[in-house]
XYZ file of C-alpha atoms in Angstrom:
622
model
C 0.000 0.000 0.000
C 2.941 2.375 0.362
C 3.734 4.739 3.170
C 0.841 5.684 5.449
C -0.048 9.386 5.278
C -0.420 11.042 8.665
C -3.342 13.259 9.519
C -2.387 16.911 9.910
C -2.871 18.913 13.098
C -5.869 20.577 11.438
C -7.555 17.191 10.970
C -7.008 17.118 7.204
C -4.699 14.911 5.168
C -2.191 16.840 3.043
C -0.700 14.565 0.356
C 2.352 15.792 -1.554
C 2.132 13.519 -4.582
C -0.178 11.401 -6.685
C 1.294 8.335 -4.986
C 0.328 9.660 -1.559
C -3.146 10.544 -2.785
C -3.520 7.045 -4.191
C -2.381 5.619 -0.843
C -5.073 7.592 0.982
C -7.805 6.262 -1.297
C -6.569 2.701 -0.841
C -6.434 3.194 2.920
C -10.079 4.291 2.858
C -11.038 1.225 0.820
C -9.172 -1.296 2.981
C -10.544 -0.054 6.303
C -13.319 -2.026 7.966
C -15.795 -0.543 7.565
C -14.554 1.517 4.603
C -13.785 5.138 5.454
C -15.358 8.012 3.570
C -13.042 10.328 1.648
C -13.735 13.797 0.235
C -11.401 16.478 -1.112
C -11.607 20.151 -0.177
C -10.645 22.799 -2.733
C -11.186 26.501 -2.032
C -14.487 25.709 -0.226
C -16.430 28.005 -2.549
C -19.234 25.425 -2.851
C -22.001 24.552 -0.405
C -20.247 23.115 2.667
C -22.248 19.893 2.873
C -21.387 19.111 -0.744
C -17.660 19.294 -0.029
C -16.866 17.351 3.127
C -17.492 13.954 4.643
C -20.576 13.585 6.830
C -20.445 15.364 10.172
C -18.138 18.126 8.955
C -19.124 21.538 7.605
C -15.714 23.154 7.261
C -15.554 24.693 10.728
C -13.336 22.962 13.261
C -11.610 19.647 12.684
C -12.988 16.909 10.403
C -14.155 13.641 12.012
C -11.410 11.115 12.737
C -13.310 8.214 11.213
C -13.242 9.835 7.758
C -10.545 11.149 5.438
C -10.947 14.805 4.500
C -8.198 15.835 2.106
C -6.685 19.245 1.388
C -4.408 19.573 -1.634
C -2.382 22.626 -0.574
C 0.882 20.644 -0.930
C -0.114 19.278 -4.306
C -0.327 22.279 -6.600
C 2.613 22.019 -9.032
C 2.365 23.256 -12.625
C 4.168 21.223 -15.277
C 5.938 22.474 -18.379
C 3.862 24.399 -20.916
C 4.472 22.496 -24.144
C 3.459 24.017 -27.510
C 1.219 21.811 -29.628
C 3.124 20.425 -32.587
C 1.964 22.127 -35.769
C -0.188 24.616 -33.847
C 1.913 27.507 -32.499
C -1.149 29.238 -31.031
C -1.853 26.489 -28.477
C 0.021 24.546 -25.813
C -0.632 21.761 -23.294
C 0.001 22.082 -19.571
C -0.518 19.487 -16.818
C -1.510 20.811 -13.414
C -1.779 19.079 -10.055
C -5.335 19.170 -8.756
C -4.654 21.458 -5.774
C -3.398 24.341 -7.911
C -5.589 27.435 -7.621
C -6.605 29.321 -10.739
C -5.690 32.585 -9.010
C -4.770 33.467 -5.463
C -7.145 32.260 -2.756
C -6.952 35.142 -0.238
C -8.444 33.054 2.567
C -6.627 29.774 2.015
C -6.536 28.294 5.550
C -2.944 27.117 5.032
C -1.890 30.575 3.783
C 0.171 28.973 1.036
C -1.892 30.085 -1.966
C -0.211 32.993 -3.767
C -0.416 34.588 -7.170
C 2.988 33.198 -8.041
C 1.964 29.566 -7.486
C -1.372 29.995 -9.287
C -2.107 28.657 -12.760
C -3.297 31.970 -14.195
C -0.111 33.749 -13.167
C 2.111 31.009 -14.610
C 0.243 31.092 -17.906
C 0.275 34.880 -18.171
C 3.992 35.064 -17.412
C 4.675 32.555 -20.181
C 2.397 34.301 -22.696
C -0.555 31.884 -22.522
C -4.167 32.048 -21.336
C -7.325 30.061 -20.673
C -10.301 30.689 -22.956
C -12.461 31.998 -20.106
C -12.682 32.328 -16.327
C -15.490 32.559 -13.807
C -16.373 35.686 -11.850
C -13.754 34.766 -9.245
C -10.495 32.848 -9.572
C -9.953 31.609 -5.986
C -10.940 28.032 -6.839
C -8.667 25.091 -7.413
C -8.528 23.895 -10.996
C -10.128 20.556 -10.115
C -12.827 22.129 -7.942
C -13.851 24.638 -10.601
C -14.210 21.946 -13.242
C -15.772 19.276 -11.021
C -18.780 21.431 -10.098
C -19.520 22.506 -13.687
C -18.482 26.111 -13.104
C -18.167 28.470 -16.046
C -17.471 32.022 -17.111
C -20.044 34.253 -18.808
C -19.687 33.527 -22.510
C -21.399 31.624 -25.301
C -18.275 31.924 -27.448
C -15.629 30.585 -25.073
C -15.516 27.991 -22.296
C -12.889 26.541 -20.002
C -14.594 23.179 -20.632
C -13.111 23.305 -24.115
C -9.633 23.734 -22.573
C -9.839 20.439 -20.678
C -8.167 17.677 -22.700
C -7.352 15.081 -20.048
C -6.981 14.208 -16.395
C -5.930 11.504 -13.981
C -8.584 10.010 -11.722
C -8.278 7.640 -8.752
C -11.512 5.676 -8.471
C -13.146 3.908 -5.532
C -11.440 0.596 -6.298
C -8.001 2.183 -5.999
C -7.361 2.242 -9.749
C -5.564 5.183 -11.344
C -7.122 6.168 -14.660
C -5.392 8.382 -17.240
C -8.101 9.587 -19.619
C -8.186 12.059 -22.475
C -10.814 13.753 -24.611
C -9.663 11.967 -27.778
C -9.086 8.488 -26.292
C -9.630 5.723 -28.853
C -10.861 3.432 -26.060
C -14.605 4.172 -25.681
C -14.563 3.186 -21.988
C -11.879 5.759 -21.211
C -13.528 8.358 -23.428
C -16.821 7.892 -21.580
C -15.013 8.239 -18.274
C -13.489 11.517 -19.454
C -16.901 12.998 -20.238
C -18.501 11.533 -17.103
C -15.834 12.660 -14.670
C -15.286 16.160 -16.075
C -18.218 17.352 -13.945
C -18.614 14.742 -11.221
C -18.600 16.515 -7.823
C -15.953 14.084 -6.565
C -18.356 11.154 -6.823
C -16.456 9.055 -9.377
C -13.101 9.439 -7.669
C -10.367 11.923 -6.880
C -9.079 14.003 -9.767
C -5.312 14.105 -9.268
C -4.025 15.863 -12.389
C -5.613 18.023 -15.060
C -4.353 18.591 -18.616
C -5.382 21.796 -20.331
C -5.015 23.116 -23.856
C -4.198 26.810 -23.510
C -4.038 29.596 -26.086
C -1.911 32.676 -26.660
C -2.439 35.381 -24.051
C -4.824 38.255 -24.658
C -6.098 41.373 -22.942
C -9.692 42.521 -22.665
C -11.410 45.857 -23.145
C -14.940 46.612 -22.058
C -17.489 48.728 -20.287
C -20.190 48.570 -17.674
C -23.395 50.524 -18.119
C -25.653 50.993 -15.086
C -29.119 52.192 -16.031
C -32.815 51.800 -15.241
C -34.039 48.509 -16.690
C -36.519 50.371 -18.895
C -33.734 52.444 -20.424
C -31.138 49.701 -20.771
C -29.386 49.242 -24.130
C -30.657 45.638 -24.123
C -34.305 44.553 -24.264
C -34.346 42.505 -21.073
C -37.879 41.159 -21.361
C -38.796 41.067 -25.030
C -37.695 40.122 -28.506
C -35.658 43.235 -29.180
C -36.138 46.165 -31.548
C -34.088 48.354 -33.875
C -30.927 49.351 -32.061
C -31.836 47.350 -28.951
C -31.105 43.623 -29.127
C -33.007 41.067 -27.124
C -31.151 39.709 -24.125
C -30.764 36.357 -25.879
C -29.211 37.990 -28.936
C -26.950 40.137 -26.763
C -25.701 37.053 -24.921
C -25.036 35.257 -28.200
C -23.154 38.141 -29.808
C -21.083 39.455 -26.877
C -17.773 37.647 -26.210
C -17.863 38.096 -22.424
C -20.733 39.519 -20.399
C -22.733 39.383 -17.223
C -25.647 41.431 -15.904
C -26.467 42.359 -12.316
C -30.195 42.935 -11.988
C -31.492 44.999 -9.068
C -35.262 44.394 -9.325
C -36.393 46.205 -6.153
C -39.716 48.070 -6.397
C -39.119 51.620 -7.603
C -35.380 51.008 -8.110
C -35.264 48.560 -11.046
C -31.728 48.948 -12.322
C -29.351 46.749 -14.267
C -25.572 46.720 -14.606
C -24.377 45.375 -17.955
C -20.705 44.346 -17.923
C -19.292 43.376 -21.296
C -15.835 42.858 -22.758
C -14.028 41.598 -25.827
C -10.482 40.486 -26.526
C -7.693 42.784 -27.642
C -4.144 41.917 -28.602
C -1.423 42.424 -25.969
C 0.860 45.359 -26.686
C 4.228 46.375 -25.202
C 3.827 48.865 -22.365
C 0.169 47.973 -21.805
C -1.161 49.721 -18.689
C -4.444 48.320 -17.345
C -7.366 50.452 -16.275
C -9.074 47.951 -13.947
C -12.817 47.558 -13.630
C -14.068 49.163 -10.388
C -16.900 47.007 -9.141
C -17.361 49.053 -5.968
C -16.595 52.438 -7.482
C -13.742 54.790 -6.705
C -13.930 54.268 -2.941
C -14.141 50.455 -2.823
C -13.070 49.979 0.797
C -15.552 52.511 2.131
C -18.342 51.126 -0.038
C -17.517 47.559 0.985
C -17.475 48.319 4.709
C -20.662 50.385 4.536
C -22.437 47.856 2.347
C -21.433 44.916 4.521
C -22.658 46.692 7.666
C -25.896 47.720 5.953
C -26.692 44.206 4.727
C -25.818 42.644 8.072
C -28.212 44.992 9.862
C -31.168 44.722 7.467
C -30.697 40.952 7.227
C -31.216 40.603 10.975
C -34.029 43.024 11.701
C -36.064 40.167 13.147
C -33.449 39.755 15.909
C -31.186 42.789 15.938
C -29.288 41.471 18.952
C -27.598 38.974 16.591
C -25.812 41.751 14.680
C -22.772 42.394 16.930
C -21.854 38.712 16.929
C -21.834 38.669 13.125
C -19.436 41.593 12.729
C -16.174 39.884 13.716
C -14.852 39.905 10.148
C -16.198 43.415 9.595
C -14.194 44.793 12.513
C -11.118 42.877 11.366
C -11.343 44.519 7.954
C -11.889 47.928 9.518
C -8.771 47.401 11.623
C -6.795 46.407 8.531
C -7.785 49.573 6.699
C -6.775 51.642 9.728
C -3.404 49.899 9.616
C -3.015 50.622 5.907
C -2.829 46.950 4.957
C -3.063 46.170 1.243
C -6.133 44.720 -0.419
C -5.912 40.924 -0.108
C -8.199 40.541 -3.134
C -6.110 42.672 -5.508
C -4.910 41.024 -8.690
C -1.218 40.592 -9.364
C -0.774 42.659 -12.486
C 1.067 45.588 -14.047
C -1.218 48.331 -12.675
C 0.815 49.873 -9.811
C -2.099 50.840 -7.581
C -4.091 47.575 -7.466
C -3.217 46.876 -3.829
C -3.454 50.506 -2.697
C -5.688 51.113 0.280
C -6.510 54.172 2.330
C -7.354 54.377 5.977
C -11.071 54.188 6.734
C -12.559 55.012 10.124
C -15.771 53.730 11.587
C -17.142 57.271 11.518
C -16.569 57.491 7.767
C -18.573 54.306 7.317
C -21.385 55.674 9.462
C -21.335 58.971 7.574
C -21.680 57.043 4.305
C -24.731 55.229 5.676
C -26.144 58.457 7.066
C -26.020 59.958 3.566
C -27.853 56.973 2.127
C -30.485 57.109 4.870
C -30.930 60.873 4.467
C -31.622 60.426 0.753
C -34.000 57.568 1.492
C -36.046 59.537 4.025
C -36.039 62.783 2.048
C -39.199 61.855 0.203
C -40.759 59.732 2.919
C -43.591 61.401 4.810
C -43.513 61.586 8.586
C -40.634 61.502 11.026
C -39.285 59.352 13.785
C -40.602 61.838 16.338
C -44.153 61.420 14.999
C -44.221 57.697 15.739
C -45.402 57.014 19.271
C -43.951 53.511 19.347
C -40.449 54.890 18.718
C -40.634 57.792 21.171
C -39.015 55.834 23.997
C -36.174 54.873 21.692
C -35.601 58.452 20.600
C -35.586 59.617 24.243
C -32.883 57.043 25.012
C -30.805 58.163 22.057
C -31.090 61.812 23.061
C -29.957 60.935 26.575
C -26.950 59.136 25.115
C -26.257 62.058 22.792
C -26.518 64.580 25.611
C -29.238 66.584 23.956
C -32.006 66.631 21.353
C -31.421 65.326 17.829
C -32.165 68.156 15.435
C -31.283 66.820 12.015
C -33.986 64.253 11.369
C -34.412 60.548 11.040
C -31.152 59.767 9.236
C -29.045 61.233 12.037
C -31.112 59.473 14.672
C -30.833 56.090 12.972
C -27.109 56.515 12.312
C -26.542 57.286 15.976
C -28.653 54.293 16.908
C -26.486 52.074 14.706
C -23.362 53.467 16.350
C -24.784 52.736 19.795
C -25.709 49.244 18.664
C -22.132 48.662 17.522
C -20.851 49.956 20.852
C -23.145 47.607 22.744
C -24.568 50.544 24.708
C -28.093 50.289 23.346
C -30.338 47.926 25.303
C -31.771 44.981 23.397
C -35.454 45.971 23.725
C -34.749 49.502 22.484
C -32.577 48.206 19.681
C -35.403 45.928 18.576
C -37.740 48.923 18.406
C -35.268 50.427 15.928
C -35.187 47.171 13.987
C -38.979 46.910 13.857
C -39.188 50.479 12.600
C -36.658 49.833 9.828
C -38.289 46.531 8.886
C -41.642 48.213 8.356
C -40.062 51.025 6.328
C -37.594 49.023 4.256
C -39.914 48.206 1.315
C -40.295 51.953 0.761
C -36.729 53.015 1.583
C -34.746 50.383 -0.303
C -34.905 52.171 -3.659
C -33.181 55.242 -2.237
C -30.779 53.439 0.093
C -29.413 51.390 -2.824
C -28.760 54.450 -4.968
C -25.250 55.307 -3.671
C -24.249 51.653 -3.931
C -25.538 51.243 -7.510
C -25.291 54.707 -9.149
C -26.350 55.311 -12.747
C -23.075 55.594 -14.624
C -20.864 54.178 -17.358
C -17.300 53.069 -16.846
C -14.735 51.755 -19.273
C -11.924 49.359 -18.415
C -9.113 47.373 -19.993
C -7.006 44.712 -18.361
C -5.208 41.396 -18.734
C -7.381 38.306 -19.117
C -6.310 36.951 -15.705
C -7.273 40.116 -13.824
C -10.158 41.369 -15.958
C -12.335 38.308 -16.529
C -12.787 37.434 -12.793
C -14.542 40.752 -12.175
C -15.926 39.671 -8.788
C -12.548 39.036 -7.154
C -13.011 42.529 -5.705
C -15.959 41.344 -3.589
C -14.325 40.163 -0.381
C -15.626 36.784 0.788
C -15.625 37.894 4.424
C -17.288 41.279 3.980
C -19.729 39.951 1.367
C -20.340 36.308 2.325
C -22.858 35.290 -0.312
C -24.804 32.138 -1.033
C -26.223 31.306 -4.420
C -28.690 29.164 -6.226
C -27.888 29.138 -9.929
C -30.255 27.688 -12.497
C -29.238 26.992 -16.115
C -31.960 27.072 -18.783
C -31.831 26.668 -22.588
C -30.846 30.061 -23.951
C -33.758 30.209 -26.390
C -36.073 30.510 -23.361
C -34.326 33.673 -22.094
C -37.195 36.116 -22.745
C -39.813 33.803 -21.190
C -37.649 33.304 -18.099
C -37.092 37.044 -17.689
C -40.813 37.731 -17.997
C -41.594 35.097 -15.359
C -38.978 36.534 -12.997
C -40.201 40.078 -13.532
C -43.779 39.048 -12.718
C -42.565 37.420 -9.490
C -40.386 40.373 -8.517
C -43.174 42.914 -9.215
C -45.290 41.436 -6.441
C -48.495 42.636 -8.060
C -47.289 46.221 -7.757
C -47.354 46.133 -3.958
C -44.104 47.471 -2.463
C -44.207 45.247 0.628
C -44.915 42.071 -1.385
C -42.300 42.997 -3.964
C -39.687 43.441 -1.238
C -40.476 39.984 0.132
C -39.796 38.617 -3.366
C -36.687 40.631 -4.233
C -34.986 41.132 -0.896
C -32.303 43.800 -0.860
C -29.715 42.010 -2.977
C -29.232 41.501 -6.713
C -29.679 38.690 -9.196
C -26.919 37.771 -11.651
C -27.715 36.951 -15.279
C -25.270 35.420 -17.722
C -24.731 32.538 -20.120
C -22.588 29.459 -20.675
C -21.480 27.613 -23.766
C -22.695 24.067 -24.366
C -20.604 21.285 -22.848
C -20.015 17.615 -23.618
C -19.629 16.640 -19.943
C -22.525 14.440 -18.882
C -23.457 16.246 -15.669
C -22.681 19.771 -16.840
C -25.741 22.029 -16.538
C -24.965 23.083 -20.124
C -24.692 19.528 -21.457
C -25.527 19.626 -25.159
C -26.985 23.141 -25.191
C -26.096 26.797 -24.740
C -27.766 28.101 -21.588
C -29.052 31.241 -19.889
C -28.130 31.347 -16.204
C -30.068 32.905 -13.327
C -27.967 33.246 -10.173
C -29.998 34.459 -7.179
C -27.970 35.936 -4.316
C -28.494 35.547 -0.584
C -26.387 37.436 1.950
C -25.020 34.653 4.158
C -25.265 36.655 7.417
C -29.020 37.046 7.032
C -31.007 35.725 9.947
C -33.994 34.664 7.861
C -34.620 31.267 6.237
C -32.728 31.007 2.957
C -34.836 28.115 1.635
C -38.019 30.117 2.218
C -36.585 32.824 -0.026
C -35.219 30.470 -2.695
C -38.213 28.103 -2.766
C -40.401 30.299 -4.990
C -37.573 30.786 -7.497
C -37.190 27.038 -7.905
C -40.927 26.756 -8.499
C -41.148 29.773 -10.849
C -38.345 28.402 -13.040
C -39.222 24.715 -12.773
C -41.410 24.744 -15.926
C -38.417 25.871 -17.981
C -36.420 22.678 -17.357
C -33.558 24.174 -15.403
C -30.387 22.327 -14.487
C -28.659 23.450 -11.274
C -25.083 24.526 -10.744
C -23.910 21.630 -8.571
C -21.663 23.707 -6.326
C -24.444 26.077 -5.272
C -27.613 25.599 -3.232
C -30.009 22.969 -4.542
C -33.698 22.578 -3.783
C -34.003 20.502 -0.597
C -34.649 16.926 -1.732
C -37.516 16.716 0.754
C -39.349 19.609 -0.958
C -40.251 17.674 -4.101
C -39.187 14.905 -6.409
C -36.127 16.747 -7.610
C -34.197 13.574 -8.441
C -36.849 12.730 -11.047
C -36.663 16.319 -12.285
C -32.887 16.121 -12.775
C -33.272 12.766 -14.505
C -35.790 14.305 -16.892
C -33.574 17.280 -17.742
C -30.121 15.642 -17.782
C -30.001 12.984 -20.534
C -26.940 11.195 -19.097
C -28.057 11.302 -15.453
C -28.666 7.538 -15.156
C -25.499 6.749 -17.113
C -23.541 8.848 -14.625
C -25.073 7.080 -11.612
C -24.439 3.665 -13.151
C -20.792 4.524 -13.758
C -20.524 5.897 -10.230
C -21.753 2.578 -8.811
C -19.184 0.703 -10.902
C -16.206 2.929 -10.040
C -17.032 3.346 -6.342
C -18.903 0.211 -5.244
C -18.202 0.830 -1.546
C -19.331 4.460 -1.787
C -16.039 5.817 -0.500
C -16.779 9.211 -2.063
C -20.513 9.455 -1.291
C -21.805 11.607 1.548
C -25.360 12.067 2.768
C -25.742 15.332 0.847
C -25.151 13.754 -2.536
C -26.991 10.583 -1.590
C -30.146 12.615 -0.944
C -29.826 15.074 -3.827
C -29.007 12.515 -6.524
C -30.982 9.566 -5.186
C -27.962 7.327 -4.601
C -29.172 4.198 -2.751
C -27.498 3.214 0.490
C -24.644 0.748 0.142
C -25.688 -2.806 0.821
C -23.912 -4.084 3.933
C -21.980 -7.320 3.470
């Protein structure tokens, strides 16, 4: 069996080679009873989909299972030009290699310099496309069916081969063009397999000559957008489906809140690299990104916990840590490693500046709202308490009062009952205030940008995972149904024209819209067809029930035959016969499960999450 791999102090196993990874799988198989084994990448997927049963990523994994981390297995092999094709090359990468830098790698060993994207860019090569972030490991990104926003290019097309260790302990070396049909089937089955067919140990990619991108982002009211979001298009205004088909790289952020109704259209195309190229990076959070991020994170944490405002201070640990880092002048951990000299520049931000930013947003929101805090009898006791804390009367209206209340809440000097009065007041007002509060975060504007492919395509790397912890459910639908899907979503978001109902449907966050090119991988959500993707966001620090919010979206889009992104939140299997639904909409679903049973007969790689969501029967005890 080879040398036994010791468990690390963190509870994970950290193999350094394919031989050690193979030894771990064989150890799991030979144990009595067999031990479960799962591999952690960047942990960007739903926690229960990643780990063995009983572990959610926090604390140490269970001792009776084998949870693997590939931080010591991230080498990049030589980049070898394809014979007769000078525009392409082949590179083999160990499965633990990150696409870009993972800023919150628990081992703190992920850097730009040991990332695949950096190595390719330095050597003059590139991948065809990237997702909105590049923290993921190469194997994790591919195994969940992840994709960038393009119908012209796909990283799926870059994948030409990989090594896989199955549940019998066999090492497979498979390639896209294998003459052996069994190996060719395994290639297309395991390309998107969620770790259920075995452990991907090496990945071979066909890369192309490097390129830069140039693009723009237009933020406008949905009615005035340069794209017909809900119809078939008109002269000078393409339909959304046509726009997705004709634009090399794009994504849309839809803010459907009642009375706000804005859309951000990010689009880019390739340009040739030139000597002396100086990027002008895309600014997702505007010209004051740290201030906007801190203010936005605080705002969403507060409004997401209005039902129990006492929970807010305990959810701000990361927020305070980031505030402290800005006060210390620390660089931006999310900044790309590129030629622009000011990517990592930060400026000191104080808590008062964050509160002043929120006060401005609240002042704008209340400017057109009738009544005042003083007029509301049920808030009078709260206002009296604030005035006592302030040492005198508050003269400048509701925005000042609420900002002071937030400051007192952060200080822990506002009693819980009084704080809840504030929360109840805001909760009742939020459906009517949200359109004005969002304005400084999503201003109507146009910006242009140009950058390298490795820094420009992952446009969401700027959204810090700790300040903006976000959950997703992402549904992929045949692209020809785009207009119908948008009309159905708009009807749901409109809430019959009632602001309170609409706010229940939209929440305070956005919805991401983009596309993906068809794939040949059996379990890819774009298997055999170009798709339109609806990615609904949920702020992870919210105190409300996520499934209650997502449930209606799954039902609204169910008639369109969606396929889910496997790394994001799925409909709870108990809420309907979703296994039958996936079987109906994924032509190779049963073929995949049959191959899984053959390659992993003892269910080494199966956990309860995948058993329930894919209908995998329990292993028969011998």
